[in-house]
Short mmCIF file of C-alpha atoms and ligand atoms in Angstrom, two decimals:
data_model
loop_
_atom_site.label_atom_id
_atom_site.label_comp_id
_atom_site.label_asym_id
_atom_site.label_seq_id
_atom_site.Cartn_x
_atom_site.Cartn_y
_atom_site.Cartn_z
CA MET G 1084 -46.26 -21.21 18.96
CA LEU G 1085 -43.17 -21.01 16.73
CA GLU G 1086 -42.87 -24.78 16.51
CA PRO G 1087 -41.58 -25.75 13.03
CA ILE G 1088 -43.71 -28.20 11.07
CA SER G 1089 -43.18 -29.93 7.73
CA GLN G 1090 -45.15 -28.17 5.03
CA ASP G 1091 -46.26 -28.49 1.42
CA LEU G 1092 -45.18 -25.23 -0.29
CA GLN G 1093 -47.09 -25.70 -3.55
CA PRO G 1094 -49.82 -23.22 -2.51
CA PHE G 1095 -47.14 -20.72 -1.48
CA ASN G 1096 -45.26 -20.31 -4.79
CA THR G 1097 -46.86 -18.74 -7.84
CA LEU G 1098 -45.06 -21.11 -10.23
CA GLY G 1099 -47.09 -23.80 -8.46
CA LEU G 1100 -44.13 -26.19 -8.22
CA ALA G 1101 -44.45 -29.13 -5.87
CA SER G 1102 -42.09 -28.38 -2.97
CA PHE G 1103 -41.90 -29.84 0.50
CA ALA G 1104 -40.21 -28.00 3.36
CA SER G 1105 -38.79 -30.05 6.21
CA ARG G 1106 -39.26 -27.23 8.73
CA TYR G 1107 -41.66 -24.32 8.34
CA VAL G 1108 -42.86 -21.51 10.61
CA ARG G 1109 -45.19 -18.58 10.01
CA LEU G 1110 -44.24 -15.18 11.35
CA GLN G 1111 -47.55 -13.52 12.26
CA SER G 1112 -46.28 -10.75 14.49
CA VAL G 1113 -43.15 -8.69 15.09
CA GLY G 1114 -43.45 -9.75 18.73
CA ASP G 1115 -42.35 -13.24 17.67
CA LEU G 1116 -38.98 -12.03 16.35
CA PRO G 1117 -36.91 -12.76 19.50
CA ALA G 1118 -38.32 -16.31 19.64
CA LEU G 1119 -37.70 -16.70 15.92
CA SER G 1120 -34.14 -15.48 16.34
CA ARG G 1121 -33.53 -18.11 19.05
CA LEU G 1122 -34.89 -20.75 16.68
CA VAL G 1123 -32.59 -19.57 13.89
CA ARG G 1124 -29.54 -19.61 16.22
CA GLN G 1125 -30.18 -23.27 17.04
CA GLU G 1126 -30.93 -24.17 13.43
CA THR G 1127 -28.56 -26.57 11.71
CA GLN G 1128 -30.21 -26.30 8.28
CA PRO G 1129 -30.20 -23.22 5.99
CA VAL G 1130 -32.78 -20.50 6.62
CA VAL G 1131 -35.12 -19.43 3.80
CA VAL G 1132 -37.37 -16.37 4.07
CA LEU G 1133 -40.54 -16.71 2.01
CA GLY G 1134 -42.95 -13.87 1.17
CA GLY G 1135 -45.62 -14.20 -1.52
CA GLY G 1136 -43.55 -16.82 -3.38
CA SER G 1137 -43.86 -14.95 -6.67
CA ASN G 1138 -40.16 -14.60 -7.44
CA VAL G 1139 -38.78 -17.98 -6.41
CA VAL G 1140 -38.07 -21.36 -7.96
CA LEU G 1141 -38.47 -23.90 -5.16
CA PRO G 1142 -36.83 -27.35 -5.14
CA GLU G 1143 -38.93 -30.49 -4.64
CA ARG G 1144 -37.34 -31.07 -1.26
CA LEU G 1145 -36.35 -28.05 0.78
CA ASP G 1146 -34.22 -29.13 3.74
CA ALA G 1147 -34.32 -25.75 5.40
CA LEU G 1148 -36.08 -23.73 8.04
CA VAL G 1149 -38.61 -21.81 5.96
CA ILE G 1150 -39.90 -18.60 7.56
CA HIS G 1151 -43.15 -17.53 5.95
CA VAL G 1152 -43.65 -13.82 6.57
CA ALA G 1153 -47.36 -13.22 7.24
CA ASN G 1154 -47.65 -10.11 9.45
CA GLN G 1155 -50.37 -7.79 8.18
CA GLY G 1156 -51.45 -4.19 8.67
CA CYS G 1157 -50.72 -0.60 7.81
CA ARG G 1158 -50.52 2.67 9.79
CA VAL G 1159 -49.78 6.29 9.04
CA VAL G 1160 -46.55 7.35 10.76
CA HIS G 1161 -46.63 10.97 9.75
CA SER G 1162 -48.73 13.14 7.48
CA ALA G 1163 -47.92 16.51 5.92
CA SER G 1164 -49.63 18.80 3.43
CA ASP G 1165 -48.11 17.13 0.36
CA HIS G 1166 -47.22 13.61 1.50
CA VAL G 1167 -47.78 10.81 4.00
CA LEU G 1168 -45.37 8.36 5.56
CA VAL G 1169 -47.05 4.97 5.82
CA GLN G 1170 -45.69 1.84 7.49
CA VAL G 1171 -46.92 -1.45 6.05
CA GLN G 1172 -46.24 -4.87 7.54
CA ALA G 1173 -44.19 -7.16 5.30
CA GLY G 1174 -46.78 -9.94 4.92
CA HIS G 1175 -49.46 -7.55 3.62
CA GLY G 1176 -50.51 -8.31 0.03
CA TRP G 1177 -48.91 -5.89 -2.42
CA HIS G 1178 -51.93 -5.26 -4.63
CA ALA G 1179 -54.24 -4.90 -1.61
CA PHE G 1180 -51.96 -2.15 -0.30
CA VAL G 1181 -51.85 -0.37 -3.69
CA LEU G 1182 -55.67 -0.31 -3.76
CA HIS G 1183 -55.81 0.91 -0.15
CA ALA G 1184 -53.31 3.70 -0.91
CA VAL G 1185 -55.26 4.90 -3.96
CA ALA G 1186 -58.52 4.85 -1.97
CA GLN G 1187 -56.87 7.03 0.70
CA GLY G 1188 -55.59 9.51 -1.89
CA TRP G 1189 -51.93 8.47 -1.42
CA HIS G 1190 -50.20 8.46 -4.78
CA GLY G 1191 -47.15 6.99 -6.50
CA LEU G 1192 -47.83 3.26 -6.61
CA GLU G 1193 -50.63 3.19 -9.22
CA ASN G 1194 -48.41 1.85 -12.05
CA LEU G 1195 -47.36 -1.05 -9.82
CA ALA G 1196 -50.92 -2.37 -9.40
CA LEU G 1197 -51.58 -6.11 -9.66
CA ILE G 1198 -47.97 -7.20 -9.18
CA PRO G 1199 -48.20 -10.49 -7.26
CA GLY G 1200 -46.44 -10.89 -3.92
CA THR G 1201 -46.14 -9.16 -0.57
CA VAL G 1202 -45.12 -5.68 0.56
CA GLY G 1203 -41.99 -7.09 2.21
CA ALA G 1204 -40.83 -8.72 -1.00
CA ALA G 1205 -41.32 -5.55 -3.07
CA PRO G 1206 -38.01 -3.90 -2.10
CA VAL G 1207 -36.02 -7.15 -2.34
CA GLN G 1208 -36.17 -7.18 -6.13
CA ASN G 1209 -37.20 -3.52 -6.42
CA ILE G 1210 -40.40 -4.36 -8.28
CA GLY G 1211 -41.05 -2.19 -11.31
CA ALA G 1212 -43.56 -1.76 -14.10
CA TYR G 1213 -44.93 0.82 -16.55
CA GLY G 1214 -42.32 3.46 -15.94
CA THR G 1215 -41.80 3.31 -12.19
CA GLU G 1216 -40.01 1.28 -9.52
CA VAL G 1217 -40.92 0.80 -5.89
CA ALA G 1218 -37.54 2.25 -4.79
CA ARG G 1219 -38.79 5.70 -5.81
CA HIS G 1220 -41.45 5.50 -3.11
CA VAL G 1221 -39.66 3.60 -0.34
CA HIS G 1222 -38.74 5.87 2.57
CA SER G 1223 -37.07 3.08 4.56
CA VAL G 1224 -37.11 -0.65 5.18
CA VAL G 1225 -37.48 -2.08 8.67
CA ALA G 1226 -35.62 -5.39 8.75
CA TRP G 1227 -34.45 -7.90 11.31
CA ASN G 1228 -30.84 -8.96 10.92
CA PHE G 1229 -30.29 -12.53 12.14
CA PRO G 1230 -26.48 -12.33 12.54
CA ASP G 1231 -26.67 -9.34 14.93
CA GLN G 1232 -30.21 -10.07 16.19
CA ARG G 1233 -31.35 -6.46 15.88
CA LEU G 1234 -34.05 -4.54 14.12
CA HIS G 1235 -32.63 -2.00 11.62
CA GLU G 1236 -34.32 0.80 9.75
CA LEU G 1237 -32.45 1.18 6.46
CA GLN G 1238 -33.08 4.45 4.65
CA SER G 1239 -33.88 4.15 0.95
CA ASP G 1240 -30.34 5.17 -0.11
CA GLU G 1241 -28.88 2.46 2.15
CA CYS G 1242 -30.84 -0.33 0.47
CA GLY G 1243 -28.56 -0.59 -2.60
CA PHE G 1244 -31.49 -0.42 -5.00
CA GLY G 1245 -30.86 -1.15 -8.68
CA TYR G 1246 -32.83 -2.59 -11.57
CA ARG G 1247 -34.67 -5.57 -10.00
CA ASP G 1248 -32.00 -5.54 -7.31
CA SER G 1249 -31.22 -4.48 -3.74
CA LEU G 1250 -28.83 -5.36 -0.93
CA PHE G 1251 -31.51 -7.75 0.37
CA LYS G 1252 -31.38 -9.72 -2.88
CA ARG G 1253 -27.56 -9.80 -2.85
CA ALA G 1254 -27.23 -10.63 0.87
CA ARG G 1255 -26.56 -14.14 2.16
CA PRO G 1256 -29.91 -15.99 2.14
CA GLY G 1257 -31.45 -15.92 5.61
CA ASP G 1258 -29.43 -12.92 6.88
CA TRP G 1259 -32.25 -10.37 6.62
CA LEU G 1260 -35.95 -10.59 7.26
CA ILE G 1261 -37.92 -7.55 6.13
CA VAL G 1262 -40.52 -6.82 8.80
CA ALA G 1263 -42.15 -3.68 7.37
CA VAL G 1264 -41.70 -1.08 4.65
CA ARG G 1265 -42.21 2.65 5.08
CA PHE G 1266 -43.51 4.45 1.99
CA ARG G 1267 -43.45 8.18 1.32
CA LEU G 1268 -46.52 8.77 -0.85
CA GLN G 1269 -47.75 11.98 -2.43
CA THR G 1270 -51.14 13.49 -1.68
CA LEU G 1271 -50.97 15.45 -4.93
CA TRP G 1272 -51.92 13.30 -7.95
CA GLN G 1273 -49.39 13.34 -10.77
CA PRO G 1274 -49.71 10.46 -13.23
CA VAL G 1275 -46.60 8.79 -14.70
CA LEU G 1276 -47.53 8.04 -18.30
CA ALA G 1277 -44.21 7.65 -20.09
CA TYR G 1278 -44.86 3.99 -20.94
CA PRO G 1279 -46.37 3.72 -24.47
CA ASP G 1280 -48.86 0.90 -23.66
CA LEU G 1281 -50.27 3.06 -20.87
CA GLN G 1282 -50.56 6.17 -23.07
CA ARG G 1283 -52.40 4.12 -25.69
CA HIS G 1284 -54.92 2.59 -23.27
CA PRO G 1285 -58.39 4.07 -24.04
CA LEU G 1286 -59.06 5.05 -20.40
CA VAL G 1287 -55.85 7.12 -20.41
CA ALA G 1288 -56.02 8.36 -24.00
CA ASN G 1289 -59.62 9.63 -23.61
CA ALA G 1290 -59.38 11.14 -20.13
CA GLY G 1291 -56.94 13.98 -20.86
CA GLN G 1292 -56.41 16.28 -17.86
CA ALA G 1293 -59.29 14.65 -15.95
CA LEU G 1294 -57.39 11.34 -15.62
CA THR G 1295 -57.79 9.86 -12.13
CA ALA G 1296 -55.57 7.52 -10.13
CA ASP G 1297 -58.33 4.88 -10.23
CA GLN G 1298 -58.32 5.00 -14.03
CA VAL G 1299 -54.56 4.49 -14.17
CA VAL G 1300 -54.88 1.49 -11.82
CA GLN G 1301 -57.63 0.10 -14.05
CA ALA G 1302 -55.54 0.64 -17.20
CA VAL G 1303 -52.48 -1.02 -15.64
CA CYS G 1304 -54.62 -4.00 -14.53
CA ASP G 1305 -56.08 -4.32 -18.05
CA ILE G 1306 -52.63 -4.26 -19.69
CA ARG G 1307 -51.23 -6.81 -17.23
CA ARG G 1308 -54.23 -9.13 -17.63
CA ALA G 1309 -53.91 -8.99 -21.44
CA LYS G 1310 -50.22 -9.92 -21.46
CA LEU G 1311 -49.38 -11.73 -18.25
CA PRO G 1312 -50.84 -15.03 -17.06
CA ASP G 1313 -52.75 -15.07 -13.76
CA PRO G 1314 -50.74 -17.30 -11.40
CA ALA G 1315 -54.02 -18.67 -10.00
CA VAL G 1316 -54.75 -20.07 -13.46
CA LEU G 1317 -51.30 -20.76 -14.95
CA GLY G 1318 -48.21 -21.04 -12.76
CA ASN G 1319 -45.58 -18.37 -13.43
CA ALA G 1320 -43.13 -16.03 -11.71
CA GLY G 1321 -43.61 -12.93 -13.89
CA SER G 1322 -40.64 -11.94 -16.05
CA PHE G 1323 -38.20 -14.83 -15.84
CA PHE G 1324 -35.20 -12.84 -17.12
CA LYS G 1325 -34.00 -9.30 -16.60
CA ASN G 1326 -33.85 -7.05 -19.63
CA PRO G 1327 -30.12 -7.14 -20.52
CA VAL G 1328 -28.09 -3.94 -20.75
CA VAL G 1329 -25.63 -3.44 -23.63
CA ASP G 1330 -23.36 -0.60 -24.78
CA THR G 1331 -23.77 1.59 -27.88
CA GLN G 1332 -21.33 -0.51 -29.94
CA GLN G 1333 -23.13 -3.78 -29.22
CA LEU G 1334 -26.53 -2.19 -29.96
CA HIS G 1335 -25.18 -0.79 -33.24
CA THR G 1336 -23.92 -4.25 -34.28
CA LEU G 1337 -27.22 -5.89 -33.33
CA ARG G 1338 -29.26 -3.19 -35.13
CA GLN G 1339 -27.42 -3.88 -38.38
CA ARG G 1340 -28.67 -7.47 -38.29
CA TYR G 1341 -31.98 -6.85 -36.50
CA PRO G 1342 -33.28 -3.38 -37.43
CA ASP G 1343 -36.46 -3.89 -35.33
CA ILE G 1344 -34.68 -4.78 -32.10
CA VAL G 1345 -36.37 -3.10 -29.09
CA ALA G 1346 -33.96 -1.02 -26.98
CA TYR G 1347 -34.44 1.69 -24.33
CA ALA G 1348 -31.75 4.31 -23.72
CA GLN G 1349 -30.21 4.26 -20.22
CA PRO G 1350 -27.73 6.68 -18.62
CA GLU G 1351 -24.07 6.64 -19.74
CA GLY G 1352 -24.61 5.42 -23.31
CA ARG G 1353 -26.11 2.09 -22.27
CA TYR G 1354 -29.23 0.45 -23.68
CA LYS G 1355 -31.69 -1.95 -22.11
CA LEU G 1356 -32.83 -4.58 -24.63
CA ALA G 1357 -36.31 -6.10 -24.42
CA ALA G 1358 -35.48 -9.70 -23.52
CA GLY G 1359 -39.06 -10.65 -24.45
CA TRP G 1360 -38.41 -9.43 -27.99
CA LEU G 1361 -35.18 -11.47 -28.25
CA ILE G 1362 -36.87 -14.65 -26.96
CA ASP G 1363 -39.87 -14.07 -29.21
CA GLN G 1364 -37.63 -13.56 -32.29
CA ALA G 1365 -35.81 -16.76 -31.46
CA GLY G 1366 -39.13 -18.60 -31.82
CA TRP G 1367 -39.70 -19.57 -28.19
CA LYS G 1368 -43.08 -17.93 -27.64
CA GLY G 1369 -45.72 -20.55 -26.81
CA ARG G 1370 -43.18 -23.43 -26.95
CA ARG G 1371 -43.32 -26.20 -24.37
CA MET G 1372 -40.61 -28.37 -22.88
CA GLY G 1373 -42.61 -31.04 -21.06
CA PRO G 1374 -44.48 -29.59 -18.07
CA VAL G 1375 -43.08 -26.07 -18.52
CA GLY G 1376 -43.03 -23.61 -21.37
CA VAL G 1377 -42.91 -20.04 -22.63
CA HIS G 1378 -46.09 -17.98 -22.33
CA ASP G 1379 -47.90 -17.50 -25.64
CA ARG G 1380 -48.55 -13.78 -25.08
CA GLN G 1381 -45.31 -12.62 -23.43
CA ALA G 1382 -42.11 -14.49 -24.20
CA LEU G 1383 -40.37 -13.20 -21.07
CA VAL G 1384 -42.66 -15.27 -18.85
CA LEU G 1385 -42.04 -18.97 -18.27
CA VAL G 1386 -45.12 -20.95 -17.31
CA HIS G 1387 -45.75 -24.20 -15.47
CA HIS G 1388 -48.53 -26.33 -16.97
CA GLY G 1389 -48.53 -28.77 -14.05
CA GLY G 1390 -46.50 -31.74 -12.86
CA GLY G 1391 -43.17 -29.93 -13.25
CA ASN G 1392 -40.30 -29.29 -10.88
CA ALA G 1393 -37.33 -26.95 -10.45
CA ALA G 1394 -35.19 -29.14 -12.73
CA ALA G 1395 -37.68 -28.76 -15.62
CA VAL G 1396 -37.74 -24.99 -15.10
CA ALA G 1397 -33.92 -24.87 -14.97
CA ALA G 1398 -33.62 -26.92 -18.19
CA LEU G 1399 -35.93 -24.56 -20.08
CA SER G 1400 -34.26 -21.47 -18.62
CA ARG G 1401 -30.82 -22.77 -19.65
CA ALA G 1402 -31.98 -23.73 -23.16
CA ILE G 1403 -33.33 -20.19 -23.70
CA GLN G 1404 -30.20 -18.54 -22.28
CA GLU G 1405 -27.92 -20.64 -24.52
CA ASP G 1406 -30.03 -19.99 -27.62
CA ILE G 1407 -30.18 -16.22 -27.00
CA PHE G 1408 -26.42 -16.10 -26.43
CA ARG G 1409 -25.77 -18.08 -29.62
CA ARG G 1410 -28.03 -15.88 -31.74
CA PHE G 1411 -27.48 -12.41 -30.28
CA GLY G 1412 -24.32 -12.68 -28.13
CA VAL G 1413 -26.40 -11.42 -25.18
CA VAL G 1414 -26.38 -12.98 -21.69
CA LEU G 1415 -29.82 -13.29 -20.08
CA GLU G 1416 -29.80 -13.15 -16.29
CA GLN G 1417 -32.55 -15.02 -14.46
CA GLU G 1418 -34.79 -12.83 -12.33
CA PRO G 1419 -36.42 -15.26 -9.84
CA VAL G 1420 -34.23 -16.70 -7.11
CA ASN G 1421 -33.34 -20.42 -7.22
CA VAL G 1422 -33.95 -21.50 -3.64
CA THR G 1423 -31.74 -24.29 -2.32
CA GLY G 1424 -31.70 -26.06 0.99
N1 LIG P 440 -41.93 -8.07 -26.80
C1 LIG P 440 -42.05 -8.88 -27.90
N2 LIG P 440 -42.46 -10.17 -27.70
C2 LIG P 440 -42.78 -10.64 -26.48
C3 LIG P 440 -42.65 -9.82 -25.37
C4 LIG P 440 -42.24 -8.52 -25.55
O1 LIG P 440 -41.75 -8.48 -29.01
O2 LIG P 440 -43.15 -11.82 -26.40
C5 LIG P 440 -41.56 -6.67 -27.00
C6 LIG P 440 -42.79 -5.77 -26.83
O3 LIG P 440 -43.49 -5.61 -28.00
C7 LIG P 440 -42.18 -4.48 -26.35
C8 LIG P 440 -40.96 -4.94 -25.58
O4 LIG P 440 -40.67 -6.27 -25.99
O5 LIG P 440 -41.77 -3.70 -27.43
C9 LIG P 440 -41.14 -4.85 -24.08
O6 LIG P 440 -42.21 -5.71 -23.67
P1 LIG P 440 -43.15 -5.31 -22.44
O7 LIG P 440 -43.67 -3.95 -22.63
O8 LIG P 440 -44.15 -6.42 -22.28
O9 LIG P 440 -42.19 -5.25 -21.20
P2 LIG P 440 -40.94 -6.14 -20.77
O10 LIG P 440 -39.69 -5.37 -20.99
O11 LIG P 440 -41.04 -7.48 -21.41
C10 LIG P 440 -40.84 -5.22 -18.33
C11 LIG P 440 -40.77 -5.80 -16.94
C12 LIG P 440 -42.14 -6.27 -16.49
C13 LIG P 440 -43.07 -5.07 -16.52
C14 LIG P 440 -43.11 -4.50 -17.94
C15 LIG P 440 -43.91 -3.23 -18.01
C16 LIG P 440 -38.53 -6.71 -16.66
C17 LIG P 440 -37.69 -7.93 -16.59
N3 LIG P 440 -39.82 -6.91 -16.90
O12 LIG P 440 -41.22 -6.29 -19.21
O13 LIG P 440 -42.02 -6.71 -15.15
O14 LIG P 440 -44.39 -5.43 -16.13
O15 LIG P 440 -41.76 -4.16 -18.36
O16 LIG P 440 -43.20 -2.19 -17.41
O17 LIG P 440 -38.02 -5.60 -16.47
C18 LIG P 440 -41.65 -8.66 -13.80
O18 LIG P 440 -40.58 -8.16 -13.46
O19 LIG P 440 -42.04 -9.76 -13.36
C19 LIG P 440 -42.48 -7.97 -14.79
C20 LIG P 440 -43.59 -8.51 -15.29
#
């Protein structure tokens, strides 16, 4: 049943890059973990864990054992007057779970609607959008550790969450396989509307106190669809760079030259700069470099027009990083993971 096969990964990465894995297995059930662990122990090639493929840059040839996490399902572990604890299998689609939660009256994830990928991948890069991050709603992460061949339940504060970061993202590739995520969701509806685009959306602006969770989901979906390309239509991996963080002095210097620079205050006198603004100012929006390019509505998103590979993506990414450093003295860190094997 867990017999590795060679596999075309193009349908399994949202950038839509051609990629061929030498050995590939699908994990459908937690019951297969011991067999999978035996396979990994005997493996001579690197191990790559693949979820929804929305935050990876895959090479044309992946000489690795690729484990595609595909276990589905969701169950309530515990319910109280003001919250529920829900366990969701890692291979479950993220957006499908957000819609399910809203329909059940479980709140907190509305602003994260329509993010591509799986539930298991959400904590890896601590997905975030429109004023919230998944870490705020993660109770714990159930993960298999290949080195010690045990299932662990890591509490939220043990996951090393940061901005688009966690211990799972920093760990050695193939060490951890997230099996399920437990969410603590509120049964009392309290919208999070700090993000200006959300406040301005007509559904939100006109609803006042009567604003529902469904309306916030709808507004978030509208905003995303207006700015971000649909991976089913145009290959992309969402934001390709993290928003860089600078100190007060550096912001002050930049503001003197660029009075319109977009910056958000962070704790301890730090500021997060809008990388999309920097890339846009540098004239990259809508530009193409062969088969890849910069999205024409959101400069933070690199897109794949077809026929490209990881090298083309890397060349564009590097060209943007070098240009932004030359112009603004700011280092852009890539968000998606470069997978090697
Ligand atoms: N901007 C421009 N030109 C552009 C793009 C952006 O001037 O081409 C300016 C905007 O006008 C705005 C600012 O930059 O003033 C920020 O842009 P936006 O609101 O689109 O958000 P972002 O900082 O570019 C981040 C996340 C997104 C998330 C949005 C909404 C990161 C790396 N990206 O983007 O997350 O959806 O905020 O919260 O933090 C993702 O991680 O894949 C992702 C899409």
